[in-house]
Short mmCIF file of C-alpha atoms in Angstrom, two decimals:
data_model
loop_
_atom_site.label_atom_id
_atom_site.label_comp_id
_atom_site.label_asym_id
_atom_site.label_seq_id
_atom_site.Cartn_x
_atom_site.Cartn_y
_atom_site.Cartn_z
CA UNK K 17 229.35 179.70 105.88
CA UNK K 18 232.38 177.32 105.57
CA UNK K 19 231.87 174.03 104.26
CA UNK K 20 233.09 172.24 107.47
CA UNK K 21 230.26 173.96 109.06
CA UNK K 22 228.01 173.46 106.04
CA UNK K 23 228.26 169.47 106.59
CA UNK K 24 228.14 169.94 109.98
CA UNK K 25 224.23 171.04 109.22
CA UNK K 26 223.54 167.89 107.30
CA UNK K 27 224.77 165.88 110.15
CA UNK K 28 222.41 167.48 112.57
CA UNK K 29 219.63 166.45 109.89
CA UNK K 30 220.82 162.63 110.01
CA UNK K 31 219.65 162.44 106.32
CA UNK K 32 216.12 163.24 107.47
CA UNK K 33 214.83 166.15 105.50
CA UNK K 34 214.01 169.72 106.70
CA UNK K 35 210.67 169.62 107.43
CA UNK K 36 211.29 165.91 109.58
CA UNK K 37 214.67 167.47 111.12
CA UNK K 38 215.04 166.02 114.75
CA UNK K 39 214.31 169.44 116.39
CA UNK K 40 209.87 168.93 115.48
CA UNK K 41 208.33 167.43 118.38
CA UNK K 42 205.14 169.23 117.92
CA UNK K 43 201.91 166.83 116.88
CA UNK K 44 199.38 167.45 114.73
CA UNK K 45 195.87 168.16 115.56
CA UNK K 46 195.20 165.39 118.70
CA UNK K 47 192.11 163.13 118.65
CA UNK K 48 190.78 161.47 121.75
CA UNK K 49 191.79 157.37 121.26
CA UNK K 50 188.31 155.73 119.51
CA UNK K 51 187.68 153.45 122.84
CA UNK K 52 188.11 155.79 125.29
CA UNK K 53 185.62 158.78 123.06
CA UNK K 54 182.96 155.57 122.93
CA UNK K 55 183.48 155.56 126.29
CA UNK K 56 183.39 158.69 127.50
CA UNK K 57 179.67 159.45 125.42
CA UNK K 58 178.73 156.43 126.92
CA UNK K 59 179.02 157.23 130.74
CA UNK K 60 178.32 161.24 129.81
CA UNK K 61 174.56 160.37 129.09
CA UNK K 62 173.27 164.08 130.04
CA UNK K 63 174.22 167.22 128.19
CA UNK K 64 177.10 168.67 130.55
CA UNK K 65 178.42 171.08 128.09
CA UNK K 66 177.31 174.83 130.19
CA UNK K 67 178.23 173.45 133.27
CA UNK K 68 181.71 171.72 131.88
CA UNK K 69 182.45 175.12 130.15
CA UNK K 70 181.95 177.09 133.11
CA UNK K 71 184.39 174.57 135.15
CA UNK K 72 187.04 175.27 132.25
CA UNK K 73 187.25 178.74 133.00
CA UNK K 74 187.20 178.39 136.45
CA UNK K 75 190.39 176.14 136.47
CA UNK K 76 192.17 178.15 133.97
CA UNK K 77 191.76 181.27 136.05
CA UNK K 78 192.04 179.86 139.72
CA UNK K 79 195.68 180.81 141.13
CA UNK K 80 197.94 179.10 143.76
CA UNK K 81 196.64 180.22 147.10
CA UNK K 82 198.11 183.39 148.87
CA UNK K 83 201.43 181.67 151.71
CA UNK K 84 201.27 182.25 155.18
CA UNK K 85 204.56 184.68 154.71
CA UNK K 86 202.79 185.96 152.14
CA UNK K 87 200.07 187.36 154.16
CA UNK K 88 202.31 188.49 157.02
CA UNK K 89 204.28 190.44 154.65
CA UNK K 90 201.21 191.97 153.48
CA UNK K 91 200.08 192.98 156.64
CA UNK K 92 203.31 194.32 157.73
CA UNK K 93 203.22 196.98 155.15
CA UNK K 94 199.56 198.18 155.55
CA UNK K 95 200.03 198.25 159.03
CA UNK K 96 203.01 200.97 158.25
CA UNK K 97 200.51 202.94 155.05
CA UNK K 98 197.88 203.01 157.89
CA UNK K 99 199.75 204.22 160.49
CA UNK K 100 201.39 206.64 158.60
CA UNK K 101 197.98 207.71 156.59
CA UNK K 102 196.97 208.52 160.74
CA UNK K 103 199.47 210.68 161.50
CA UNK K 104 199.27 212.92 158.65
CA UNK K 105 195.78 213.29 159.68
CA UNK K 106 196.23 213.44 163.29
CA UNK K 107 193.99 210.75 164.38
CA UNK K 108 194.90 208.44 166.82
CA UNK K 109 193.55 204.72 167.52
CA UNK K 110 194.84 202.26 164.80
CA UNK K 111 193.33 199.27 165.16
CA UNK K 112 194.55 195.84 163.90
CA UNK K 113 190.97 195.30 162.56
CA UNK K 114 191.23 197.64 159.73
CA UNK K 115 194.74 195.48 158.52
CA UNK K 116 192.88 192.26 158.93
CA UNK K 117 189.40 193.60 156.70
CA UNK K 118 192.09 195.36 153.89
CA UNK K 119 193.93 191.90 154.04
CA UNK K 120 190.34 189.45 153.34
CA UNK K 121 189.33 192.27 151.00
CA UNK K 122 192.51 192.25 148.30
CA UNK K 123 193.77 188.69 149.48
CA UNK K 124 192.73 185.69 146.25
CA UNK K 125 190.56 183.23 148.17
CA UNK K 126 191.49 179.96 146.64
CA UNK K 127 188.39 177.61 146.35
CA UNK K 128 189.09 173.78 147.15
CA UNK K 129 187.77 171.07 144.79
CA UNK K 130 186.17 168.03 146.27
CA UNK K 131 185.61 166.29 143.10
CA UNK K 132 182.91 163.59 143.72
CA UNK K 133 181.20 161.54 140.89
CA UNK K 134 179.02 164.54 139.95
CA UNK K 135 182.28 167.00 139.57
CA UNK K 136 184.02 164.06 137.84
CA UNK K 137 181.41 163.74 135.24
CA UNK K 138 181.96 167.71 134.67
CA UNK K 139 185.27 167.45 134.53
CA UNK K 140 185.16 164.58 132.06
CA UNK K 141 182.80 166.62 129.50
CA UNK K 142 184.94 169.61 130.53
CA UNK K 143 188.80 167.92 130.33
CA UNK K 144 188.92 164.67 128.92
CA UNK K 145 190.08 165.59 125.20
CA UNK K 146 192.41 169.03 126.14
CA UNK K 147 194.42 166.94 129.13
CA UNK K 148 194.73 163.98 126.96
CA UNK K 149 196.47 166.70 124.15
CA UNK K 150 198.64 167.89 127.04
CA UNK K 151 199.74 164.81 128.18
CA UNK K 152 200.15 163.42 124.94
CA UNK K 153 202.63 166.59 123.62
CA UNK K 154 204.91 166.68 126.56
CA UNK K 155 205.47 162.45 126.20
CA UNK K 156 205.98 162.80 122.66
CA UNK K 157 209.30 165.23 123.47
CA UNK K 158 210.64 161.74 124.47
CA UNK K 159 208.66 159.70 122.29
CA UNK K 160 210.84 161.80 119.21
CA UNK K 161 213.99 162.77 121.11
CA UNK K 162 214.56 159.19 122.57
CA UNK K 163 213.63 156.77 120.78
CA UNK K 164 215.74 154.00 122.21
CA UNK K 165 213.14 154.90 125.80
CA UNK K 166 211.10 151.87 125.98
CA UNK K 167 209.42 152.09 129.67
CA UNK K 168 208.18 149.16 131.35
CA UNK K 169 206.24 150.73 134.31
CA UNK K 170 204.54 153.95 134.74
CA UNK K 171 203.00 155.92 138.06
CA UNK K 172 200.28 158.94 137.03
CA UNK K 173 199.91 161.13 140.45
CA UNK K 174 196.87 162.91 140.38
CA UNK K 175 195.50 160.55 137.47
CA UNK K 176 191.75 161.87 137.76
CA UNK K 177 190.22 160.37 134.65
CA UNK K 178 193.43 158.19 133.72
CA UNK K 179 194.62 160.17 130.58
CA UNK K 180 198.33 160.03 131.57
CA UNK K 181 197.82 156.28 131.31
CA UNK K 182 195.65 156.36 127.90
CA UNK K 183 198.83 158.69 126.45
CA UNK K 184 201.32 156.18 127.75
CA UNK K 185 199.78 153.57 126.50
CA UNK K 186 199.16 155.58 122.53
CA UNK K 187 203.11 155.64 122.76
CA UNK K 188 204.15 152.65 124.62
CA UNK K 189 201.29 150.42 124.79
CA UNK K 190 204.15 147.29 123.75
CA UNK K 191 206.38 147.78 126.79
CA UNK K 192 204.34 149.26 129.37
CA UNK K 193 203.07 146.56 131.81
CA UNK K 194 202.21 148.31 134.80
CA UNK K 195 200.06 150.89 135.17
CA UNK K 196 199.66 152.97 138.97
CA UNK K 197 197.06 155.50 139.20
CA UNK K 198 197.29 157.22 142.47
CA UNK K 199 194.61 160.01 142.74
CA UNK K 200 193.01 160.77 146.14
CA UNK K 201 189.47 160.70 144.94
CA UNK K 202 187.59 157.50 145.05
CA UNK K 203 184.68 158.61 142.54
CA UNK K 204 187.71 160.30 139.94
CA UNK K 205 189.37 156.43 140.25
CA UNK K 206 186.03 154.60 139.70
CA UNK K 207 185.47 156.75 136.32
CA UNK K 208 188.77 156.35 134.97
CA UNK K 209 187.95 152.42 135.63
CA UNK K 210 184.71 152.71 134.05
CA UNK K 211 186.40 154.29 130.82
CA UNK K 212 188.97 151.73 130.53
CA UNK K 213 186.20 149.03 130.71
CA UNK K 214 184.87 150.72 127.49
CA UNK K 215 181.81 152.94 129.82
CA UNK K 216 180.21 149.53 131.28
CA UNK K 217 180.74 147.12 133.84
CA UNK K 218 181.98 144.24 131.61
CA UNK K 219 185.45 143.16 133.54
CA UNK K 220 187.49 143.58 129.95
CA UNK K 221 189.77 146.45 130.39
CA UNK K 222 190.41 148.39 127.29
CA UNK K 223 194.66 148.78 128.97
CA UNK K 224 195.45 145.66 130.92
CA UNK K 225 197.44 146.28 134.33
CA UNK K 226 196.17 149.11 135.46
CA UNK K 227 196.38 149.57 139.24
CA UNK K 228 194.49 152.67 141.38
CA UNK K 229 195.52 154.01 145.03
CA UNK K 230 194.44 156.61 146.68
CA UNK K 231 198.21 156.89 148.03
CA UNK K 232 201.22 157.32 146.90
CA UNK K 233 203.29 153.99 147.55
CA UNK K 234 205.00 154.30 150.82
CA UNK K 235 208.29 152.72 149.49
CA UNK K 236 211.67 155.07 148.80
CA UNK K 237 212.77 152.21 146.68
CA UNK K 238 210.00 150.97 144.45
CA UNK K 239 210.70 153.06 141.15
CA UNK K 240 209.37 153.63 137.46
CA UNK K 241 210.28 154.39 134.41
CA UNK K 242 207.86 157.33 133.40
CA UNK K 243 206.17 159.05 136.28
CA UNK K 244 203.98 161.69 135.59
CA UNK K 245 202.07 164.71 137.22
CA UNK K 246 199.52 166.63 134.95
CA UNK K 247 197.45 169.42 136.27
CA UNK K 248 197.85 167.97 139.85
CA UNK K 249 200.57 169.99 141.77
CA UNK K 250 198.12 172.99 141.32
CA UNK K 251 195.20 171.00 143.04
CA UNK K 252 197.71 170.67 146.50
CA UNK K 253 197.26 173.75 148.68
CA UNK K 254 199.91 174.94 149.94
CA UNK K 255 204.03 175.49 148.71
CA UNK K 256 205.32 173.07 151.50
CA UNK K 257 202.79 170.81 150.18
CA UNK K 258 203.70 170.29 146.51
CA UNK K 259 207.00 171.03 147.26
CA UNK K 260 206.72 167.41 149.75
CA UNK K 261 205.08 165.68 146.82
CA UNK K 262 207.58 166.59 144.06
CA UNK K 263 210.48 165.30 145.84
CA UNK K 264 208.56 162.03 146.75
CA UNK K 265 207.98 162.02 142.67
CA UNK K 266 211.13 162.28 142.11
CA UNK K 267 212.64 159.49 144.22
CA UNK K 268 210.28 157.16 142.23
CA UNK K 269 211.67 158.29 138.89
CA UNK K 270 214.04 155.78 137.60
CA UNK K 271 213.99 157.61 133.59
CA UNK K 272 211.74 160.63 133.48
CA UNK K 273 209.58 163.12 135.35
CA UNK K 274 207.18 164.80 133.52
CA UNK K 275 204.84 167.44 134.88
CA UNK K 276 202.29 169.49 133.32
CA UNK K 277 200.31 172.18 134.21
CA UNK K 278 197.61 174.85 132.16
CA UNK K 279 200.05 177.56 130.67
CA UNK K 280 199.36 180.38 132.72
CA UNK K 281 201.71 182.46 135.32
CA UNK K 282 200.79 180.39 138.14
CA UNK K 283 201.25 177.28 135.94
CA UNK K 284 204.93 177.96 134.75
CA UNK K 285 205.73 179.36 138.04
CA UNK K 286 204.58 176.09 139.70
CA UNK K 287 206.86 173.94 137.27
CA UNK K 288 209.77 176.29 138.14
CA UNK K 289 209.38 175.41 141.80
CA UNK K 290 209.22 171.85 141.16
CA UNK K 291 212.61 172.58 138.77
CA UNK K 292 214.38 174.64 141.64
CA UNK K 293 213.55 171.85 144.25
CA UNK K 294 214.72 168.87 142.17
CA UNK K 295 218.01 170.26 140.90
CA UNK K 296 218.90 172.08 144.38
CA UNK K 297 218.30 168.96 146.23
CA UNK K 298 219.65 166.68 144.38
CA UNK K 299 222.47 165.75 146.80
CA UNK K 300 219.48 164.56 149.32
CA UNK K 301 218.39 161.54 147.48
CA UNK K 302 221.02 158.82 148.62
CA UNK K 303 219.11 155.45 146.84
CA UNK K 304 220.01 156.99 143.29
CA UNK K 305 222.88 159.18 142.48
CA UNK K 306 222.06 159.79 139.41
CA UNK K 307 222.09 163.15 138.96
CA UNK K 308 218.71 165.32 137.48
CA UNK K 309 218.62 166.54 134.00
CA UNK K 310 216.58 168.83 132.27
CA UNK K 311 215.09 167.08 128.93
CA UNK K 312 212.48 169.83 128.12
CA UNK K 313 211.32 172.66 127.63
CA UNK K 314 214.21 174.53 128.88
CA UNK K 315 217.70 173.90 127.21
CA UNK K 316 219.94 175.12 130.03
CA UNK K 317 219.62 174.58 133.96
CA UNK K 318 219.87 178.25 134.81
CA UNK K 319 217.56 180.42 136.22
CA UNK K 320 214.01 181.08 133.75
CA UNK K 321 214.81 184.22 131.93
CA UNK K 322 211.26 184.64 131.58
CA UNK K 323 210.55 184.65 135.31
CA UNK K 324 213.46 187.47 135.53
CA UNK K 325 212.19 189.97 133.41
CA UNK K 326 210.14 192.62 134.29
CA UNK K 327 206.55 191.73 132.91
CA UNK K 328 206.73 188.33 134.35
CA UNK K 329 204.65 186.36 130.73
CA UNK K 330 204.34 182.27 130.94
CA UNK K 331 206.00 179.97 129.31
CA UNK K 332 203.32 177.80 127.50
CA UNK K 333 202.78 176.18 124.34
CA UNK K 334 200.41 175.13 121.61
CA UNK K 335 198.47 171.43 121.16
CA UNK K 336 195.16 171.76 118.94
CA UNK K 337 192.73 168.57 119.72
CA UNK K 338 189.40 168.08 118.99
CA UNK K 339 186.64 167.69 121.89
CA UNK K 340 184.53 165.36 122.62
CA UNK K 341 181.48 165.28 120.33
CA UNK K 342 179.35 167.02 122.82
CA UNK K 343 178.46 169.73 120.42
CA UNK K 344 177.05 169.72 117.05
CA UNK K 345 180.03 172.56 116.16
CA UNK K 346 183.09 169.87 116.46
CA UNK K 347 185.50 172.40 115.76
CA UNK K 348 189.33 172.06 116.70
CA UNK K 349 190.33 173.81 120.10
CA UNK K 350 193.56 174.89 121.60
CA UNK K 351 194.81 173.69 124.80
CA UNK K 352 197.94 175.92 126.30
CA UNK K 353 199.96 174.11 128.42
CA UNK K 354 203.29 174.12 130.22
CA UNK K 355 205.14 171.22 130.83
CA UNK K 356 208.57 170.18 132.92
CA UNK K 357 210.68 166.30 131.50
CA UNK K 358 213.51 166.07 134.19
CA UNK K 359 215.59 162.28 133.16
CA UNK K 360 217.89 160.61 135.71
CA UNK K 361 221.45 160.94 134.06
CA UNK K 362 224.33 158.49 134.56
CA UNK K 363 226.74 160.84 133.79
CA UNK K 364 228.77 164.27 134.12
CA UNK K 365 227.41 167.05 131.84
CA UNK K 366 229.57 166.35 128.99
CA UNK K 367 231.50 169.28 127.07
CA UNK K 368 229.48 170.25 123.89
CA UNK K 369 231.67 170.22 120.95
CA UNK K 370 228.99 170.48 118.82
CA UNK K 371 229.50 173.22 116.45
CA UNK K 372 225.62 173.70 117.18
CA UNK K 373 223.38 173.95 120.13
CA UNK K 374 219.38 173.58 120.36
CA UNK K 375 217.21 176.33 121.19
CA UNK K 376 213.57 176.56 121.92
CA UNK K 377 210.74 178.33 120.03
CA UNK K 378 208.65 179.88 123.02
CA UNK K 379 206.19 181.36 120.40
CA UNK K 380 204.93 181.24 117.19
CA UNK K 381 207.73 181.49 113.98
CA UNK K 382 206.79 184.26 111.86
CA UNK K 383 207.45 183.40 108.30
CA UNK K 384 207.89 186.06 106.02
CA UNK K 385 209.70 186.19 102.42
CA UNK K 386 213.26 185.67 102.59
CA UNK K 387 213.50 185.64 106.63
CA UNK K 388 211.85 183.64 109.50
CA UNK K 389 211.09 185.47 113.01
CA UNK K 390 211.98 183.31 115.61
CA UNK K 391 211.89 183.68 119.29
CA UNK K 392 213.98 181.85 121.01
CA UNK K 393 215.11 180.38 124.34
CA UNK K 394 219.29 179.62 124.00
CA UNK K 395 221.76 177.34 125.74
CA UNK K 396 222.93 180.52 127.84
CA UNK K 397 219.74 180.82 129.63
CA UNK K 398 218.83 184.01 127.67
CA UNK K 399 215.58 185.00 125.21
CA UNK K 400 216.67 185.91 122.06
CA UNK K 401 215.02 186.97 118.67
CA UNK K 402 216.45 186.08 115.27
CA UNK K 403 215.69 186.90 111.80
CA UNK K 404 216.89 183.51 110.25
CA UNK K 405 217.90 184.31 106.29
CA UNK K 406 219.43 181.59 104.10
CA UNK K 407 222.33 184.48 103.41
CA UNK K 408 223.59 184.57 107.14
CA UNK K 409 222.86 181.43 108.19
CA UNK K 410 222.66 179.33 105.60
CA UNK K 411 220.09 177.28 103.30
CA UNK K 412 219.81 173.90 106.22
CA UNK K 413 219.43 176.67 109.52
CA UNK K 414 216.57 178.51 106.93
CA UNK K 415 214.59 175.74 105.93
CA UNK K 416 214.66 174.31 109.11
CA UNK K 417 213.10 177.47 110.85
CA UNK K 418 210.65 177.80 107.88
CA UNK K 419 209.70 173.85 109.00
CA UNK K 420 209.44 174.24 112.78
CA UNK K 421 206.50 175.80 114.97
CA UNK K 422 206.17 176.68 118.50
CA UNK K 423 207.35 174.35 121.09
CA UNK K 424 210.09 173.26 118.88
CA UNK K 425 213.58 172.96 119.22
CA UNK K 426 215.60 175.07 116.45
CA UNK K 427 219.57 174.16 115.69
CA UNK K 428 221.90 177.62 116.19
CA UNK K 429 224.92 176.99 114.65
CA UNK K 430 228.09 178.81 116.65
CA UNK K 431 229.80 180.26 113.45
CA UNK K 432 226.81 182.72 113.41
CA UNK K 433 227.26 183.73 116.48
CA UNK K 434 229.58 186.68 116.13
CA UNK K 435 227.69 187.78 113.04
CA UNK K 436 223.76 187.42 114.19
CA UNK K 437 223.89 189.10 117.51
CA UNK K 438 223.42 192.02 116.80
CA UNK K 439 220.98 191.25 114.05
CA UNK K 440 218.74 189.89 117.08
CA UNK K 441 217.96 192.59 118.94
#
């Protein structure tokens, strides 16, 4: 390593030291906020806990329901495996009824959710703690990254039990003064008003400004700062659907978008939509011209090179929280999400002259003596592993691998380039 490039590391660290280098966004283990936990045992007066584990599995394996072109497709090509299995057989009278009974056999049938108070209270027992984690990780990418951010109004589509607004409000509970909850179920809005009022009826909200609809406001122009989506772009049915309601979103972002779904396949692949949609159309929105940006996860705007290869595997991360205290056992859990920040930027993309460029850890850094696995997401839209050593890529690089986990971003310096690549494969 030269020395120019050797002080080029300790500016990237802004005299913070390796462990705090601006690259961590990842939070320790996440606790539910003490007033809304009182809360929460106070309105969940039952024991919920089989029923609110069996919901959690159900959401986490439900999938996006099967498209309209989707099924036609289908049915196109057993109509042609039928019709050919005939005439090797010599039969004669296909019928259309056999396509239509393979197609309800081996189609997913998507079950809708019509959460009413009961449901709610489920979902609560079931949700509460692991969205609130979610939530709370994907804001804290700008929490860290931005710092100067200090948002004024917020909109939470799909807000359910509010904890979009109790996570805004852990970060930015001195600037935030207007809360919108827009969720379409009545009973979901009443709970999340019932937690904020501490689980009773006393009119002393534990957030003040806090505002429900059932719609979406009908205004193009009416904007704020932080809008947010979490884990409701998979409740809407159909592709034209959430494709209808991201858009909308984003015409009512004036800083950031952020959306986040469970980190499965049909999770990512949802945020990727919503990705495609916003950066392909951006020429539509004629109110604001300020162009999209990605903020996070990805570090590039090309196409996911996780979607493109072969076996098709998520792109999720990591937040440990601990539940409710439903359970005498109050061990930590895991909640695997994926998340999408798009910000509204003023400017052209400029010209990185940098001689370093983030990356993201997409899963968790292996550290060994003398070397650090990482895997990594790069600036070129490509996946890339690298054995990080303080011989090839010097002491700053090493211990800052060594400090980072999963989700994180991880400086690459360009002077390594030439030397690493073929070290990564």
């Amino acid at each position: 390593f030269s020395s120019a490039a050797h002080l080029e590391q300790h500016d990237f660290l802004k005299g913070a030291p390796h462990r705090k280098h601006p690259g961590v966004t990842n939070l320790k283990t996440v606790r539910l906020p003490e007033q809304l936990q009182v809360a929460a045992q106070s309105v969940l007066k039952s024991d919920l806990s089989e029923k609110a584990h069996k919901l959690s599995n159900f959401l986490w394996s439900r999938k996006r329901a099967t498209e309209t072109s989707q099924l036609r497709e289908k049915g196109v090509l057993l109509e042609k495996k039928f019709l050919e299995q005939e005439r090797d057989i010599h039969t004669g009278g296909f019928k259309i009824k056999r396509v239509l009974s393979e197609l309800r056999r081996t189609t997913y049938h998507r079950t809708p959710l019509r959460y009413d108070e009961d449901l709610g209270l489920v979902y609560m027992a079931a949700r509460l703690a692991g969205g609130y984690a979610a939530v709370l990780r994907a804001l804290n990418e700008i929490k860290k990254r931005d710092p100067v951010f200090v948002p004024y109004s917020l909109l939470d589509f799909g807000s359910g039990l509010g904890t979009g607004t109790w996570a805004s409000h852990t970060l930015w509970g001195d600037s935030l003064k207007e809360y919108v909850c827009v969720d379409s179920s009545g009973d979901m809005n009443t709970l999340a008003e019932q937690l904020l009022r501490g689980g009773n009826d006393v009119d002393n909200p534990v957030i003040k400004q806090v505002y429900f609809r059932q719609f979406l406001p009908v205004s193009p122009k009416v904007q704020f700062d932080l809008v947010i989506a979490a884990f409701s772009l998979s409740e809407l049915a159909t592709l034209d659907e959430r494709l209808n309601v991201i858009f909308t979103l984003w015409r009512k972002t004036n800083s950031y978008l952020v959306l986040v779904e469970n980190g499965t396949k049909d999770g990512h692949q949802i945020l990727m939509e919503a990705r495609d949609t916003i950066l392909k159309r951006e020429d539509d929105v004629k109110h604001d011209l300020r162009r999209p940006s990605i903020f996070a996860p990805c570090t590039h705007e090309l196409p996911c090179p996780k979607l493109i290869k072969q076996h098709v595997v998520p792109c999720n991360f990591s937040q440990f929280y601990y539940p409710l205290p439903l359970l005498k056992s109050q061990e930590r859990q895991q909640e695997k999400l994926s998340y999408l920040i798009i910000s509204r930027s003023d400017e052209e993309k400029p010209q990185k002259t940098e001689r370093w460029y983030m990356a993201r850890l997409i899963s968790q850094v292996r550290r060994r003596p003398r070397h650090v696995q990482c895997q990594l997401c790069c600036a070129n839209g490509e996946l890339k592993q690298l054995a990080v050593t303080a011989r090839c890529h010097g002491k700053d690089m090493y211990r800052c691998a060594r400090s980072s986990d999963w989700g994180d971003l991880l400086p690459v310096f360009h002077a390594e380039d030439d030397n690493t690549e073929n070290k990564t494969r």
